[in-house]
Structures are given as structure tokens and as C-alpha cells.
Short mmCIF file of C-alpha atoms and ligand atoms in Angstrom, two decimals:
data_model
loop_
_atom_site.label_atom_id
_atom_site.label_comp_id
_atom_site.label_asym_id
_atom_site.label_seq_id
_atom_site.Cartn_x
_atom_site.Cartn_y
_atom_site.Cartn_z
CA UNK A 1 0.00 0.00 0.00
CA UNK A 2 1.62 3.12 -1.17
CA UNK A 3 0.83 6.75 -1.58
CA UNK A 4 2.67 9.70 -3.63
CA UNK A 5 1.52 13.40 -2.56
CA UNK A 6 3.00 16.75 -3.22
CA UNK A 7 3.10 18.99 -0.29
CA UNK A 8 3.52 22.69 -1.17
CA UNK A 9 5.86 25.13 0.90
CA UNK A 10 4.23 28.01 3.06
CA UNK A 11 5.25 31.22 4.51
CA UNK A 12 4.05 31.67 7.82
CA UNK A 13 2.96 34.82 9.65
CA UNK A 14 2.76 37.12 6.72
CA UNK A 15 4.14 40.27 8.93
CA UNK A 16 1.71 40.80 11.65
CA UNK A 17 -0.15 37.40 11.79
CA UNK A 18 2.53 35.21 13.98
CA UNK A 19 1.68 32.41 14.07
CA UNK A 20 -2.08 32.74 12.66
CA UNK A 21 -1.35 33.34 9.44
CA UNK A 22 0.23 31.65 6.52
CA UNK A 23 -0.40 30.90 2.87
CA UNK A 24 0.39 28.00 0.74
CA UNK A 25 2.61 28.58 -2.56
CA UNK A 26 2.93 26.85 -5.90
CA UNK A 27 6.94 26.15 -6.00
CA UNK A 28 8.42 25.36 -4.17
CA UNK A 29 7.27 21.93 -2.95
CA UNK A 30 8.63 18.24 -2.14
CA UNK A 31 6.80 15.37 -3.49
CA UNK A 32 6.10 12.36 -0.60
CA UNK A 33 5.95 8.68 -0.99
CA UNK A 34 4.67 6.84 1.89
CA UNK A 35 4.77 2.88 1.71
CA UNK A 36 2.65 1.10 4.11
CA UNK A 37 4.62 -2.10 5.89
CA UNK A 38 4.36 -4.11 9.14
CA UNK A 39 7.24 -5.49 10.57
CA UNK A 40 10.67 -4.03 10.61
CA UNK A 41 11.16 -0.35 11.09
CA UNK A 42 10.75 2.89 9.95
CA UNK A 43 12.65 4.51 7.16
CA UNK A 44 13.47 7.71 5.67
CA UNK A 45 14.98 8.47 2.41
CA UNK A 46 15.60 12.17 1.06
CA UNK A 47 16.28 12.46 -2.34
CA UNK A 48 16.86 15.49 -4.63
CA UNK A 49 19.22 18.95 -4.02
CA UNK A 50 18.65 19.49 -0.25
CA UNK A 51 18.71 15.79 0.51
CA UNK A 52 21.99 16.43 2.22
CA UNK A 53 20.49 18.77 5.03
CA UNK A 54 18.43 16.16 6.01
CA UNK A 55 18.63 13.55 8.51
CA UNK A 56 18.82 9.55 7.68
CA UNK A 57 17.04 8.59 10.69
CA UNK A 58 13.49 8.21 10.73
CA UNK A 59 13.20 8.86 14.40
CA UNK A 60 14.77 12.75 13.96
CA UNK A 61 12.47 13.92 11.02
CA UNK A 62 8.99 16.05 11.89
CA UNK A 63 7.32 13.34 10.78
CA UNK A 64 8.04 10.56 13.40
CA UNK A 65 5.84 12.33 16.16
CA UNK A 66 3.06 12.42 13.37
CA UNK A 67 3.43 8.45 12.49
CA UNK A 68 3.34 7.80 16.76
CA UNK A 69 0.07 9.47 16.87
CA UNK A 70 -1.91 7.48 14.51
CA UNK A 71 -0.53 4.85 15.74
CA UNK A 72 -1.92 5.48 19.24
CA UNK A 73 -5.37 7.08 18.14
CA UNK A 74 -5.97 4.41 15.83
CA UNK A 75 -4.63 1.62 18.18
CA UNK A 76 -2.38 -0.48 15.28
CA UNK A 77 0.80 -0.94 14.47
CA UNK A 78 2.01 -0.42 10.89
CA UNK A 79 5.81 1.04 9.55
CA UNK A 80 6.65 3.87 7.36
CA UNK A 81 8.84 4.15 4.41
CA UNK A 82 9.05 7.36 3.49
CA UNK A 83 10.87 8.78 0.72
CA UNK A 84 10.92 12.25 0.03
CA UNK A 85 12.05 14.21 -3.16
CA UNK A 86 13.03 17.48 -1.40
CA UNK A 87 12.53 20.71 -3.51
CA UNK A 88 12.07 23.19 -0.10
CA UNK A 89 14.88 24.36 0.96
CA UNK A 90 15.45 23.31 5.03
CA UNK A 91 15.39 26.35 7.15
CA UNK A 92 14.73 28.90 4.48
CA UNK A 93 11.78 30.18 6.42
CA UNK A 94 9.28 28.29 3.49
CA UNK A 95 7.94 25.62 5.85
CA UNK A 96 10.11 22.79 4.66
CA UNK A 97 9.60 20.62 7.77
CA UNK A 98 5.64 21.57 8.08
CA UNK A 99 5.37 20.43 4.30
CA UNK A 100 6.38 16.98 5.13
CA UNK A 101 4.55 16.47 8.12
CA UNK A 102 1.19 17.62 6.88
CA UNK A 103 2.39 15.34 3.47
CA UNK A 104 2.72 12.01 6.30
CA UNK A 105 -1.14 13.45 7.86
CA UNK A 106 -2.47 13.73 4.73
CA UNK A 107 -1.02 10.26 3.78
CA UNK A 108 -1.56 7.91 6.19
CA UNK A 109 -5.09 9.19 6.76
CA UNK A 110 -5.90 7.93 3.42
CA UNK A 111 -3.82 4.62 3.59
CA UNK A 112 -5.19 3.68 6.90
CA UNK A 113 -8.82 4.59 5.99
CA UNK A 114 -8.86 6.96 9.27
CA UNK A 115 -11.70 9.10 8.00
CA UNK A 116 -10.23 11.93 10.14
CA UNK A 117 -11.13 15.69 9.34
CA UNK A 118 -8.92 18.89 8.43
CA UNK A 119 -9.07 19.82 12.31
CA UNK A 120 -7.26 16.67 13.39
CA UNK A 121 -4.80 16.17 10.55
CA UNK A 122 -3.79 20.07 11.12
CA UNK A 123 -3.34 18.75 14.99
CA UNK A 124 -1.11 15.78 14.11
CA UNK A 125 0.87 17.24 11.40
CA UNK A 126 1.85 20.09 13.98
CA UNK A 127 3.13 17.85 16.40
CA UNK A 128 5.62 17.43 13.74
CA UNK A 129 6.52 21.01 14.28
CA UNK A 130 7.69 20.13 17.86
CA UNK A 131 10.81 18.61 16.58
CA UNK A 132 12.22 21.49 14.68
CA UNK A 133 10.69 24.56 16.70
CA UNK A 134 10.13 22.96 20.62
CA UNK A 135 6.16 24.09 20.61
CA UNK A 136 3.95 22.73 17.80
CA UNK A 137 3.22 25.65 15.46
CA UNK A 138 0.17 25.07 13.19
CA UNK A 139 0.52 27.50 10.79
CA UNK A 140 2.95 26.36 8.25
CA UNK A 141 1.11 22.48 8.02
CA UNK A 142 -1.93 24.33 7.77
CA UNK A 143 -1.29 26.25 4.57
CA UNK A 144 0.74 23.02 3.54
CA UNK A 145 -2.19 20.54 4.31
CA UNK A 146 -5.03 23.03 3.07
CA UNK A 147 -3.38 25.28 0.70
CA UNK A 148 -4.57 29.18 0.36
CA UNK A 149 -4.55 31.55 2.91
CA UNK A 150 -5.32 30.03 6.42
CA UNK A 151 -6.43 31.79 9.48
CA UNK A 152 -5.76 29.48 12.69
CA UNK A 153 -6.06 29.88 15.79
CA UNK A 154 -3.29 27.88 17.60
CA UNK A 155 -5.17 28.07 21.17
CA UNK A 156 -8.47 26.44 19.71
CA UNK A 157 -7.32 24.74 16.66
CA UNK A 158 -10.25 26.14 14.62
CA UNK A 159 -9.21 28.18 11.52
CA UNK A 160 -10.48 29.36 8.24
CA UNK A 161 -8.82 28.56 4.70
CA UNK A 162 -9.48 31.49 2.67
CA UNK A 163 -9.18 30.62 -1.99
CA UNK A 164 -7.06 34.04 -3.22
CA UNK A 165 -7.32 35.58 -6.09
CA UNK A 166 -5.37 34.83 -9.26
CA UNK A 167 -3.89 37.92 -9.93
CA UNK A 168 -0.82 37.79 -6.99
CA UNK A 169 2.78 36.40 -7.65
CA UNK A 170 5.43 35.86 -4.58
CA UNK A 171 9.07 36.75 -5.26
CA UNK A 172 11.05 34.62 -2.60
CA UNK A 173 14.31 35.87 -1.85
CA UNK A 174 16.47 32.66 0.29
CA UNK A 175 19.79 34.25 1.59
CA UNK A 176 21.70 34.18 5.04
CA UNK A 177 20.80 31.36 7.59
CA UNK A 178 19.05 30.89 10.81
CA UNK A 179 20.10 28.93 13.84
CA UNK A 180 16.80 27.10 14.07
CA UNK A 181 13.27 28.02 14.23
CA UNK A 182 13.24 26.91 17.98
CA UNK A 183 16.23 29.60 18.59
CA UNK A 184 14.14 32.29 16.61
CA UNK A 185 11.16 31.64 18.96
CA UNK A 186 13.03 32.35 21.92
CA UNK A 187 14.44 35.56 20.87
CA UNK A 188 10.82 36.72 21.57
CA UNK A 189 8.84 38.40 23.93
CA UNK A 190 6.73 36.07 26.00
CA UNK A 191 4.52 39.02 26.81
CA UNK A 192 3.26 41.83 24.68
CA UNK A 193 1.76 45.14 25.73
CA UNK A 194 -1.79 46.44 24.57
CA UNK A 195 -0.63 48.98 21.99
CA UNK A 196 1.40 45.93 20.03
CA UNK A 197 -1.96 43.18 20.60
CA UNK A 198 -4.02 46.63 18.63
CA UNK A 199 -1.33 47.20 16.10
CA UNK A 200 -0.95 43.32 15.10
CA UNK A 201 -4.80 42.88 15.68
CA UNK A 202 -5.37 45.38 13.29
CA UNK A 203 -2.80 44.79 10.56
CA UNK A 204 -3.57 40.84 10.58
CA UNK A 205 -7.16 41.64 9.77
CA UNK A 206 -6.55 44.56 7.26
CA UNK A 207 -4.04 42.00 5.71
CA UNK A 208 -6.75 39.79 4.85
CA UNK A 209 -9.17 42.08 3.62
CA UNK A 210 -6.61 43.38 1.56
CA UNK A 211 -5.25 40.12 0.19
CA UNK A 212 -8.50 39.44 -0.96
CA UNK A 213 -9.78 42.67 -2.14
CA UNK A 214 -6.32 43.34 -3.62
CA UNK A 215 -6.23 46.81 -2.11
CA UNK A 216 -2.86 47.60 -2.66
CA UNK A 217 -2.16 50.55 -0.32
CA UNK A 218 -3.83 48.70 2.59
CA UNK A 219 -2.30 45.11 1.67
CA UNK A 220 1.82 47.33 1.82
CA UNK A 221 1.03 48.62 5.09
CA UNK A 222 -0.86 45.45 6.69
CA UNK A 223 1.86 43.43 5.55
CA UNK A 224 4.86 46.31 6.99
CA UNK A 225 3.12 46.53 10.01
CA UNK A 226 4.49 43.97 12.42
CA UNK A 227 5.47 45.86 15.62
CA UNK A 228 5.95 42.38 17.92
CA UNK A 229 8.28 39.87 15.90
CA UNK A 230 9.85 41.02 12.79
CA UNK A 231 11.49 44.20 14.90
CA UNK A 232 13.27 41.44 16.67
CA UNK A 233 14.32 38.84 14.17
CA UNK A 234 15.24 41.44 11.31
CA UNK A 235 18.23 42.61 13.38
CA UNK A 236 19.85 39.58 13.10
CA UNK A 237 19.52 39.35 9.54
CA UNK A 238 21.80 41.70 8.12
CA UNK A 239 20.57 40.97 4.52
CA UNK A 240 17.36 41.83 5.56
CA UNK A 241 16.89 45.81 4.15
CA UNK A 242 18.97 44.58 1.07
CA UNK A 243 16.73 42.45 0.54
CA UNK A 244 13.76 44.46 1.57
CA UNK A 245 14.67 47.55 -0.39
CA UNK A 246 15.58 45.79 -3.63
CA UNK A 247 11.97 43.66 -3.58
CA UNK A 248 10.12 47.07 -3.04
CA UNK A 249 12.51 48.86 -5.80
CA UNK A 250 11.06 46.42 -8.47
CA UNK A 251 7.52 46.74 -7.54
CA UNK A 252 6.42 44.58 -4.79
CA UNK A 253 3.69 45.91 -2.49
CA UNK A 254 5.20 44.98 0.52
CA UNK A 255 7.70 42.83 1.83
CA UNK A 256 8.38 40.75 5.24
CA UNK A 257 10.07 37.50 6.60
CA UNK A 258 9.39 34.57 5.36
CA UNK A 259 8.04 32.71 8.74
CA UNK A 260 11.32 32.92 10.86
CA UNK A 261 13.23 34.01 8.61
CA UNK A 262 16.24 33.87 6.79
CA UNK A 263 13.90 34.46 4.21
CA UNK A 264 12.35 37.13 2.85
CA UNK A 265 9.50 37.54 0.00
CA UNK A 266 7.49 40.15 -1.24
CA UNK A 267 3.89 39.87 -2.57
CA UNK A 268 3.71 41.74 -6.45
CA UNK A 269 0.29 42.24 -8.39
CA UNK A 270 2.34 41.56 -11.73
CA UNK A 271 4.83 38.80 -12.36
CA UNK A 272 8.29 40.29 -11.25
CA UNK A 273 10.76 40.35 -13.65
CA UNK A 274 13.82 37.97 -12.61
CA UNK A 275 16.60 39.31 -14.08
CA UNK A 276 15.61 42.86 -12.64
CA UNK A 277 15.57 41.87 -9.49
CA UNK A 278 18.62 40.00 -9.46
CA UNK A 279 20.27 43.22 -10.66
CA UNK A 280 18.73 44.94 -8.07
CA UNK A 281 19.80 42.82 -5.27
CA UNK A 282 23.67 42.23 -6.75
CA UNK A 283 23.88 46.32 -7.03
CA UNK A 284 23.49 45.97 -3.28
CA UNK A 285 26.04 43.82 -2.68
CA UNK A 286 24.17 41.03 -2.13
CA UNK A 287 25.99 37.66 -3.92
CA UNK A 288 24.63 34.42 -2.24
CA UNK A 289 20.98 33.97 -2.79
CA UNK A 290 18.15 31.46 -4.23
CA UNK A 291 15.57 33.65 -6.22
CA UNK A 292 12.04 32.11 -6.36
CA UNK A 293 9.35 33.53 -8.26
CA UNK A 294 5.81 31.84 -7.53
CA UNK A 295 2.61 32.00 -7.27
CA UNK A 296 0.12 31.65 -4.00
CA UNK A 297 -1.45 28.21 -4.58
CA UNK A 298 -5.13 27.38 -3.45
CA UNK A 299 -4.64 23.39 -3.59
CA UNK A 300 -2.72 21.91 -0.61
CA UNK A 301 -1.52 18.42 -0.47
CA UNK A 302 -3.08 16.54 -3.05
CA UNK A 303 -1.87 12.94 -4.39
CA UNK A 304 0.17 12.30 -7.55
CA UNK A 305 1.15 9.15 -9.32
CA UNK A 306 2.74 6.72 -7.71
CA UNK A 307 6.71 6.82 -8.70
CA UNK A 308 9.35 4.92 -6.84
CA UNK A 309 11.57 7.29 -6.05
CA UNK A 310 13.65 4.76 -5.00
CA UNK A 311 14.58 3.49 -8.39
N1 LIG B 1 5.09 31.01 13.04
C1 LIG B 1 6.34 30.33 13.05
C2 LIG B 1 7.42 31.25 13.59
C3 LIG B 1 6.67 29.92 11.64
O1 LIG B 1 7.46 32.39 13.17
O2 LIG B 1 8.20 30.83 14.44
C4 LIG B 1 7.98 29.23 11.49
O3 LIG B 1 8.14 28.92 10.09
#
């Protein structure tokens, strides 16, 4: 019993919506095989650019915690092997290890007949999270899992997927590196005053007006107008107004971190032309970077045909 699915990446908190916030994008994405088994153990294989980031033991990915919980909710024992053609960069900020969680949800739910809804797969697949960030985020295996713009709310679990329009493209800029997620959670306040909750209340809901209205002058500010997180993680970024200035120079309407960063992307109403920005970040000084240029995507995981990626 086997399963191929392609899991898109995400970006995650948009500016002001940390951790409520994320949307799903077309490229990049990894594409998951699952075989079913019983006996043995569980095995991981990456396969493609980034494979080499990426650990060999099942037991260390995101998506072991995921594979122990249906396990125990469904009372059976069954093994995993997974292999994974890896197009998302680890740690970029694009929600590589939330894509391949929400990929194993998605999965297993439909090789094990478990019949279980978005709510619970969205649970599981976060779980994942716990691996790489030390407190199970939902919003990147949301976006992954659902595709679109998703609302969630991590206290309740409940959230909203939200279809965007056609006309947006997403310039991803990948440059500089993080320590880990987990490390960029900790940098931040576990407190916030009431003038910050009103600014980021404010923005997060003017951001999705805007996204969907495509009111430009609202969507720049919504998305500028973090005043909690991306003050704090930007310092330690030192490509980030580079980055920031040359996405804005060639026409995007606003432009933030890519979930924790190192990443940055900015959100255009036209397709951005490559080769300009390129220019525009070299004449900068900035050398070492991956330039993406993609599209929001409203389909999440979905299944493909079966390949052996083994072969
Ligand atoms: N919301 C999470 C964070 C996303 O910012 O830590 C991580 O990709």
C-alpha cells in the first residue's frame, strides 16, 4: 500500500499574523511517498538537491511524532517508508519541515482509511513542528495541508482557509541562515503590551481584507506593520533591508520575513521580472541567494502518481 503526494511550501505569519497566518505557494514543494509495511522499522529516504540537510534517521524527522500518533489514536501498528524528493529548501523560512509532516497526515489518513477531518490532521501534522521549533506551530502544516490563505487559531485549533485571487505572484528571496526556528522563537517576547496586541490585531485583519480585495495601499502597510516579531528577528539578519529595499525597488507591495526568517519575499500584483531583481539585489552587494518567483497556490496536499523514487 503506497501513496505519492506533493506537499507545497508556506510562509508563515505574513508580517503581523505570527503564528495565525500563513499561505500555501505553488513552487516550491517536495513530493512524498509513503509505503505502508508491518514489521521491521521505519525509514526515511531524502532524495533530490537538499537531501543532504536532512537527517537519515526516521526517528529525527517532523514526521516521526506524526506516524506515533496514529498509531496510538488508531490503536495499530504499521511502519513507514518514506521517501521524500526534497525541492524546499530546510530552514529557508518556506515551511520545509511543516510540508512533510502535513504530506505524512495527509497520507496515512488515506492509507489507513482513518476518515479523520482537516481539524485533526492540522493537529497531528503540527506535532511534527515540535521537533524542529520545541512548541507545535500550526501554521505552516496548515497552509501546507489546506493550501490558500489560512487563518488558525493555535489556542483552539479552529481556523479558516481562505481561496485568493489569481492575480498575486510571490518573489522569494532565500539568503543568510538561521540557527533554528526553535532559537528564533526564543528571541521573543513572552509578553506583549496592549498597543502591540491593537497594532498586530489590526494589521492581521486589514491584511486579509486586503489580500482578498487586492487593495494595494492597505495590503503594503498590513503586511509592513508587524510591531511584535519582525522588529526582533530582522536585526539579526543583516541581509534583511537589502533584501527588503531591492523587492520594493522592483515593484512589490510589501515585503516581510518569510516565517522565521532567513527568508524574505514580497507579494507583487504583476509577475516580477527575474533578471531585474537580481540586478537589483547584486547592485546591493548582495551575492549568495536562491531567487524564487511563484505563485500563491489554493490546492494543498493533493496525491500524484505513484513513482518509486527509489529506483
Ligand atoms: N510562526 C512560526 C514562527 C513559523 O514564526 O516561528 C515558522 O516557520
Amino acid at each position: 500500500m503506497s501513496i505519492c503526494v506533493r506537499s507545497p511550501a508556506s510562509i508563515a505569519n505574513l508580517g503581523p499574523g505570527f503564528d495565525i497566518l500563513s499561505m500555501a505557494i505553488t513552487e516550491p514543494y517536495d513530493v512524498v511517498c509513503v509505503k505502508l509495511t508491518h514489521g521491521g522499522d521505519d525509514s526515511v529516504r531524502f532524495i533530490g538537491e537538499y537531501s543532504h540537510y536532512l537527517p537519515s534517521n526516521f526517528r529525527s524527522t517532523t514526521m516521526h511524532p506524526v506516524v506515533e500518533e496514529f498509531r496510538r489514536i488508531l490503536g495499530i501498528n504499521f511502519n513507514v517508508h518514506v521517501t521524500i524528493w526534497k525541492g524546499i529548501k530546510p530552514a529557508s523560512g518556506l515551511g520545509s519541515s511543516g510540508a512533510d509532516a502535513a504530506a505524512i497526515a495527509y497520507a496515512l489518513n488515506k492509507l489507513l482509511n482513518a476518515g479523520l477531518n482537516h481539524k485533526s490532521l492540522i493537529r497531528i501534522a503540527a506535532l511534527g513542528e515540535t521537533a524542529a521549533a520545541g512548541v507545535p506551530h500550526m501554521d505552516n502544516v496548515a497552509a501546507s495541508l489546506l493550501g490558500g490563505l489560512v487563518i488558525i487559531n493555535p489556542v483552539t485549533g479552529d481556523f479558516v482557509k481562505v481561496d485568493l485571487p489569481s492575480n498575486y505572484w510571490v518573489s522569494v528571496v532565500i539568503a543568510g541562515s538561521k540557527p533554528s526556528t526553535r532559537e528564533m522563537r526564543k528571541l521573543l517576547p513572552n509578553a506583549v503590551g496592549m498597543n502591540d496586541l491593537k497594532n498586530n490585531s489590526a494589521y492581521a485583519s486589514m491584511l486579509v481584507y486586503s489580500l482578498i480585495t487586492g487593495n494595494r495601499e492597505v495590503l503594503s502597510r498590513a503586511l509592513m506593520g508587524d510591531s511584535i516579531v519582525e522588529p526582533v528577528r530582522s536585526r539579526l539578519y543583516p541581509h534583511y533591508n537589502v533584501v527588503k529595499e531591492a523587492l520594493l525597488k522592483a515593484g512589490a507591495i510589501g515585503v516581510t520575513l518569510a516565517g522565521a526568517g532567513p527568508s524574505l519575499f514580497g507579494i507583487f500584483d504583476f509577475e516580477p521580472d527575474r533578471e531585474s531583481i537580481s540586478g537589483l539585489l547584486e547592485a546591493r552587494g548582495l551575492r549568495d541567494y536562491v531567487l524564487i518567483i511563484t505563485r500563491p497556490s489554493n490546492v494543498g496536499v493533493h496525491e500524484v502518481p505513484y513513482e518509486d523514487l527509489n529506483t
